[in-house]
CSV table of C-alpha atoms in Angstrom, one decimal:
chain,number,residue,atom,x,y,z
A,1,MET,CA,67.0,-24.0,-12.7
A,2,PHE,CA,65.4,-25.4,-9.6
A,3,HIS,CA,65.6,-22.0,-8.0
A,4,ASN,CA,63.8,-20.3,-11.0
A,5,ASP,CA,61.0,-22.9,-10.9
A,6,ARG,CA,60.5,-22.3,-7.2
A,7,GLU,CA,60.3,-18.5,-7.7
A,8,ASN,CA,57.9,-18.9,-10.5
A,9,LEU,CA,55.6,-21.1,-8.4
A,10,GLU,CA,55.8,-18.6,-5.6
A,11,LEU,CA,54.9,-15.8,-7.9
A,12,ASP,CA,52.0,-17.8,-9.4
A,13,ARG,CA,50.7,-18.5,-5.8
A,14,LEU,CA,51.0,-14.8,-4.9
A,15,GLU,CA,49.2,-13.7,-8.1
A,16,ASN,CA,46.4,-16.2,-7.5
A,17,GLU,CA,46.0,-14.9,-3.9
A,18,SER,CA,46.0,-11.3,-5.1
A,19,ARG,CA,43.2,-12.2,-7.7
A,20,LYS,CA,41.2,-13.8,-4.9
A,21,LEU,CA,41.6,-10.7,-2.7
A,22,VAL,CA,40.5,-8.4,-5.6
A,23,ALA,CA,37.5,-10.6,-6.2
A,24,GLU,CA,36.6,-10.5,-2.5
A,25,TRP,CA,37.1,-6.7,-2.5
A,26,LYS,CA,34.7,-6.3,-5.5
A,27,LYS,CA,32.2,-8.6,-3.7
A,28,LEU,CA,32.3,-6.4,-0.6
A,29,GLN,CA,31.9,-3.2,-2.7
A,30,ALA,CA,28.8,-4.7,-4.4
A,31,GLU,CA,27.4,-5.6,-1.0
A,32,GLU,CA,28.1,-2.1,0.3
A,33,LYS,CA,26.2,-0.7,-2.7
A,34,LYS,CA,23.3,-3.1,-2.1
A,35,LEU,CA,23.1,-2.0,1.5
A,36,SER,CA,23.2,1.7,0.7
A,37,ARG,CA,20.4,1.2,-1.9
A,38,GLU,CA,18.4,-0.7,0.7
A,39,THR,CA,18.7,2.1,3.3
A,40,LYS,CA,17.5,4.6,0.6
A,41,LEU,CA,14.6,2.6,-1.0
A,42,TYR,CA,13.2,0.6,1.9
A,43,PRO,CA,11.6,3.6,3.7
A,44,ILE,CA,10.1,4.8,0.4
A,45,ALA,CA,8.5,1.4,-0.3
A,46,VAL,CA,7.1,1.1,3.2
A,47,PHE,CA,5.8,4.7,3.1
A,48,GLY,CA,4.1,4.0,-0.2
A,49,GLY,CA,2.4,0.9,1.1
A,50,VAL,CA,1.3,2.6,4.4
A,51,LEU,CA,0.0,5.6,2.4
A,52,THR,CA,-2.0,3.4,0.1
A,53,ALA,CA,-3.5,1.5,3.1
A,54,ILE,CA,-4.4,4.8,4.9
A,55,THR,CA,-6.0,6.1,1.7
A,56,ALA,CA,-8.2,2.9,1.4
A,57,VAL,CA,-9.3,3.1,5.0
A,58,ALA,CA,-10.1,6.9,4.7
A,59,GLY,CA,-12.1,6.3,1.6
A,60,PHE,CA,-14.0,3.5,3.2
A,61,SER,CA,-14.9,5.6,6.2
A,62,SER,CA,-15.8,8.7,4.3
A,63,SER,CA,-18.1,6.9,1.9
A,64,CYS,CA,-20.1,5.4,4.8
A,65,GLU,CA,-20.4,8.8,6.6
A,66,SER,CA,-21.3,10.9,3.6
A,67,SER,CA,-24.3,8.8,2.5
A,68,CYS,CA,-25.7,8.7,6.0
A,69,PHE,CA,-25.4,12.5,6.6
A,70,THR,CA,-26.9,13.3,3.2
A,71,THR,CA,-29.9,11.1,3.9
A,72,VAL,CA,-30.6,12.7,7.3
A,73,ARG,CA,-30.1,16.2,5.9
A,74,ARG,CA,-32.7,15.5,3.1
A,75,ILE,CA,-35.3,14.2,5.6
A,76,ILE,CA,-34.9,17.2,7.9
A,77,GLN,CA,-35.2,19.6,5.0
A,78,ARG,CA,-38.4,17.9,3.8
A,79,LEU,CA,-39.9,17.9,7.3
A,80,ILE,CA,-39.2,21.6,7.7
A,81,SER,CA,-40.7,22.6,4.4
A,82,MET,CA,-44.1,20.7,4.7
A,83,SER,CA,-47.4,22.0,6.0
A,84,THR,CA,-49.2,20.6,9.0
A,85,TYR,CA,-52.2,19.5,7.0
A,86,ASP,CA,-50.6,16.6,5.1
A,87,ARG,CA,-47.9,15.7,7.7
A,88,LYS,CA,-48.9,12.1,8.1
A,89,ALA,CA,-49.0,11.4,4.4
A,90,ARG,CA,-45.8,13.2,3.9
A,91,LEU,CA,-44.1,11.2,6.7
A,92,GLU,CA,-45.2,7.9,5.1
A,93,GLN,CA,-43.9,9.1,1.7
A,94,ILE,CA,-40.6,10.1,3.2
A,95,GLU,CA,-40.3,6.7,5.0
A,96,ARG,CA,-40.9,5.0,1.6
A,97,GLU,CA,-38.4,7.2,-0.1
A,98,PHE,CA,-35.9,6.7,2.7
A,99,ALA,CA,-36.3,2.9,2.4
A,100,GLU,CA,-35.8,3.1,-1.4
A,101,TYR,CA,-32.8,5.4,-1.0
A,102,ASP,CA,-31.4,3.2,1.8
A,103,GLU,CA,-31.6,0.2,-0.5
A,104,ALA,CA,-30.0,2.1,-3.4
A,105,VAL,CA,-27.2,3.3,-1.1
A,106,ARG,CA,-26.7,-0.2,0.3
A,107,ASN,CA,-26.4,-1.6,-3.3
A,108,ARG,CA,-24.0,1.2,-4.3
A,109,ASP,CA,-21.9,0.7,-1.1
A,110,LYS,CA,-21.5,-3.0,-1.9
A,111,ARG,CA,-19.9,-2.0,-5.3
A,112,GLU,CA,-17.8,0.7,-3.7
A,113,ASN,CA,-16.8,-1.4,-0.8
A,114,GLY,CA,-15.5,-4.0,-3.2
A,115,LYS,CA,-13.3,-1.4,-4.8
A,116,LEU,CA,-12.1,-0.1,-1.4
A,117,TRP,CA,-11.3,-3.6,-0.2
A,118,LEU,CA,-9.3,-4.1,-3.4
A,119,LEU,CA,-7.5,-0.8,-2.7
A,120,PHE,CA,-6.9,-1.8,0.9
A,121,GLY,CA,-5.5,-5.2,-0.3
A,122,PHE,CA,-3.3,-3.4,-2.7
A,123,GLY,CA,-2.0,-1.3,0.1
A,124,LEU,CA,-1.2,-4.3,2.2
A,125,TYR,CA,0.5,-5.9,-0.9
A,126,CYS,CA,2.6,-2.8,-1.2
A,127,VAL,CA,3.6,-2.9,2.4
A,128,LEU,CA,4.5,-6.6,2.1
A,129,LEU,CA,6.4,-5.9,-1.1
A,130,GLY,CA,8.3,-3.1,0.7
A,131,PHE,CA,9.3,-5.5,3.5
A,132,MET,CA,10.3,-8.2,1.0
A,133,LEU,CA,12.3,-5.7,-1.0
A,134,GLY,CA,14.0,-4.5,2.1
A,135,ILE,CA,14.9,-8.1,3.1
A,136,SER,CA,16.1,-9.0,-0.4
A,137,LEU,CA,18.3,-6.0,-0.9
């Protein structure tokens, strides 16, 4: 009887140990899946954030350049098309129009810059989210 109890206790101990090993093995498999997902998704998240940030910077720089070039082109076209007789009056008119246009562009750029800064902030947020996702996975 004593021998049977001893064998049963030994079998219970071995069974508990095998359960612990199976649980540890499943834990290691889950960690392996997590690491494989991290290696696949992390570059995509970082790339998305960087792409958003680059788009915001490119949009910001192109909006500043296009308005300036358009204004200069309009002034040059007006100077070429006018006669010499009313040159002084025309130049004053162009200066007034340019000042009005410059003010309108400045007001428009303030609104657009707010949108672009928001987009740039969103890009930075995506980059940080990618880093945090990479760390958490």
